[in-house]
XYZ file of C-alpha atoms in Angstrom:
87
model
C 0.000 0.000 0.000
C 1.299 3.428 -0.912
C 0.337 6.515 1.058
C 1.090 10.011 -0.181
C 1.582 12.822 2.308
C 2.642 16.433 1.903
C 6.104 17.158 3.257
C 6.323 20.185 5.556
C 8.905 22.898 4.923
C 12.382 21.842 6.015
C 13.816 23.250 9.204
C 17.301 24.731 9.127
C 19.933 21.978 8.978
C 17.557 19.286 7.656
C 17.467 17.436 4.347
C 14.760 15.547 2.461
C 15.806 12.258 0.861
C 14.252 10.429 -2.075
C 14.777 6.701 -1.528
C 16.049 5.261 -4.821
C 16.583 1.608 -3.895
C 16.440 -0.461 -0.729
C 16.778 -4.102 0.241
C 15.698 -6.105 3.249
C 18.535 -8.024 4.864
C 18.065 -11.532 6.224
C 18.125 -10.137 9.755
C 15.454 -7.509 9.034
C 13.218 -10.117 7.388
C 13.654 -12.426 10.367
C 12.521 -9.686 12.733
C 9.564 -8.840 10.496
C 8.501 -12.498 10.396
C 8.910 -12.808 14.168
C 6.807 -9.752 14.795
C 7.219 -6.682 16.933
C 9.100 -7.387 20.159
C 10.626 -5.168 22.813
C 14.129 -6.028 21.588
C 13.119 -5.285 18.018
C 11.641 -1.940 19.028
C 14.741 -0.914 20.926
C 17.086 -1.676 18.032
C 14.977 -1.052 14.925
C 12.771 1.875 15.841
C 14.714 4.271 13.586
C 11.668 5.496 11.694
C 8.573 6.283 13.749
C 5.132 5.544 12.346
C 2.343 7.990 13.240
C -0.172 5.238 14.039
C 0.145 3.139 17.187
C 1.105 -0.496 16.642
C 2.869 0.049 13.316
C 6.555 0.425 12.545
C 8.973 0.703 9.639
C 11.964 -1.566 9.599
C 15.301 -0.100 8.581
C 16.820 -1.277 5.294
C 20.116 -0.761 3.523
C 19.621 1.483 0.537
C 20.527 4.366 -1.726
C 18.977 7.833 -1.550
C 19.329 11.169 -3.314
C 19.002 14.526 -1.554
C 15.787 16.037 -2.987
C 15.757 19.216 -0.865
C 18.328 20.678 1.480
C 18.259 23.303 4.219
C 21.760 22.266 5.334
C 24.691 24.453 4.250
C 27.035 21.495 3.642
C 24.650 19.117 1.824
C 23.775 19.860 -1.802
C 20.636 18.798 -3.648
C 21.483 15.794 -5.830
C 23.985 14.259 -3.381
C 23.778 10.438 -3.475
C 23.890 8.603 -0.136
C 24.130 4.978 0.989
C 23.037 3.814 4.425
C 20.117 2.775 6.586
C 16.854 4.075 5.112
C 13.131 3.438 5.610
C 11.428 1.268 2.990
C 9.710 4.176 1.226
C 9.520 6.041 -2.061
């Protein structure tokens, strides 16, 4: 399911990323299959979900800076790291 939300204006020092590609690792899939546990929440609660009882697992992926309000990060910069599974 895809949900579209408007992005608020960026605060000073923040950036907005467009997720280009992501992949679930074996460990992340194992946690997702196991379900939400206290240990899982403590380690994998990188990306909050606005509704109670839901969560987004972290994934390894590539992103591009779509907007920047940070003086040292330019729009178009490509990044690799832990990202939410999102568009």
